[in-house]
Coordinates of C-alpha atoms in Angstrom, one line a residue:
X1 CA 14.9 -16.1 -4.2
X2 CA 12.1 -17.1 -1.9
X3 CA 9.9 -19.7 -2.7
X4 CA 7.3 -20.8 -0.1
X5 CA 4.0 -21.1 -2.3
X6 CA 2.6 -24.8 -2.2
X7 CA 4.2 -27.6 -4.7
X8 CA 2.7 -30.7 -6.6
X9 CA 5.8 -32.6 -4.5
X10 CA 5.1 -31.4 -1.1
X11 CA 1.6 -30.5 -1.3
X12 CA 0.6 -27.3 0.8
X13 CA 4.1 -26.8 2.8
X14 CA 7.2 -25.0 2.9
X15 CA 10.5 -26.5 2.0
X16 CA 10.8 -26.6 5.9
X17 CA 7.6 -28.6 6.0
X18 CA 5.7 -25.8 7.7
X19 CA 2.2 -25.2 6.5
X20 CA 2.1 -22.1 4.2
X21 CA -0.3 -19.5 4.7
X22 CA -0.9 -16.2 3.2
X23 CA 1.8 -14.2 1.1
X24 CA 5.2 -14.5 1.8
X25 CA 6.8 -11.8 4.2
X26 CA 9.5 -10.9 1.0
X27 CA 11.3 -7.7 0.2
X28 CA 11.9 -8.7 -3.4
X29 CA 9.7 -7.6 -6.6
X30 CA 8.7 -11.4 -7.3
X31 CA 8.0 -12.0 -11.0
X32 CA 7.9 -8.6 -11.9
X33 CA 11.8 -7.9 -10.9
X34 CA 13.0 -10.8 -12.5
X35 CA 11.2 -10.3 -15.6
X36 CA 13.5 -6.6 -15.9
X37 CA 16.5 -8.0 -14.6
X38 CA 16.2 -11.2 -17.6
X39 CA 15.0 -8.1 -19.9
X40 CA 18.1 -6.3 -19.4
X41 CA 20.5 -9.0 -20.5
X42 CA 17.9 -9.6 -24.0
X43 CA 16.0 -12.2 -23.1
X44 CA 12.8 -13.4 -22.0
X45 CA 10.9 -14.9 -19.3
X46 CA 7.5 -16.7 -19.3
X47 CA 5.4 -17.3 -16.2
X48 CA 2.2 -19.2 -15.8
X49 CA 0.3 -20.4 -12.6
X50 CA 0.5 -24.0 -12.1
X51 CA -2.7 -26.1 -11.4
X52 CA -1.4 -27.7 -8.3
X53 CA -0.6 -24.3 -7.2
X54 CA 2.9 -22.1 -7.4
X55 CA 4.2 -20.8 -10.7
X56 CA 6.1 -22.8 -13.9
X57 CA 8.9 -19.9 -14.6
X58 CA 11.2 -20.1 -17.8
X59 CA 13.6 -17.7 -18.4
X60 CA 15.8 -17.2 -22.1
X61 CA 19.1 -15.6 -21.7
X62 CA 20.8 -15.3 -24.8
X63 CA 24.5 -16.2 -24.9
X64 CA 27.2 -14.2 -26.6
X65 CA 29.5 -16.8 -28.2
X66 CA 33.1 -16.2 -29.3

């Protein structure tokens, strides 16, 4: 997974320390895909904007235990 919005860390850069601008140039579904792919295994996954900028993403898996 791509992540090149800003952080509190790095301010308003990539991980490669280029500046970011715009949306990124992904083929993936973002938020949206991973919240079917976390819903198919049962769980749950929680997504808020953060106010530095970016996202805080939690997701719950539950584990089958023997």
């Amino acid at each position: 997974m791509l992540n090149s919005g800003p952080s509190v860390l790095s301010g308003n850069r990539s991980a490669g320390g280029e500046p970011v601008s715009g949306r990124a140039d992904g083929t993936g579904r973002g938020l949206l895909g991973l919240r079917e792919r976390v819903t198919v295994y049962g769980g749950d996954l929680d997504a808020r904007r953060r106010l530095g900028g970016g996202y805080r993403v939690r997701a719950r898996i539950p584990l089958d235990r023997p």
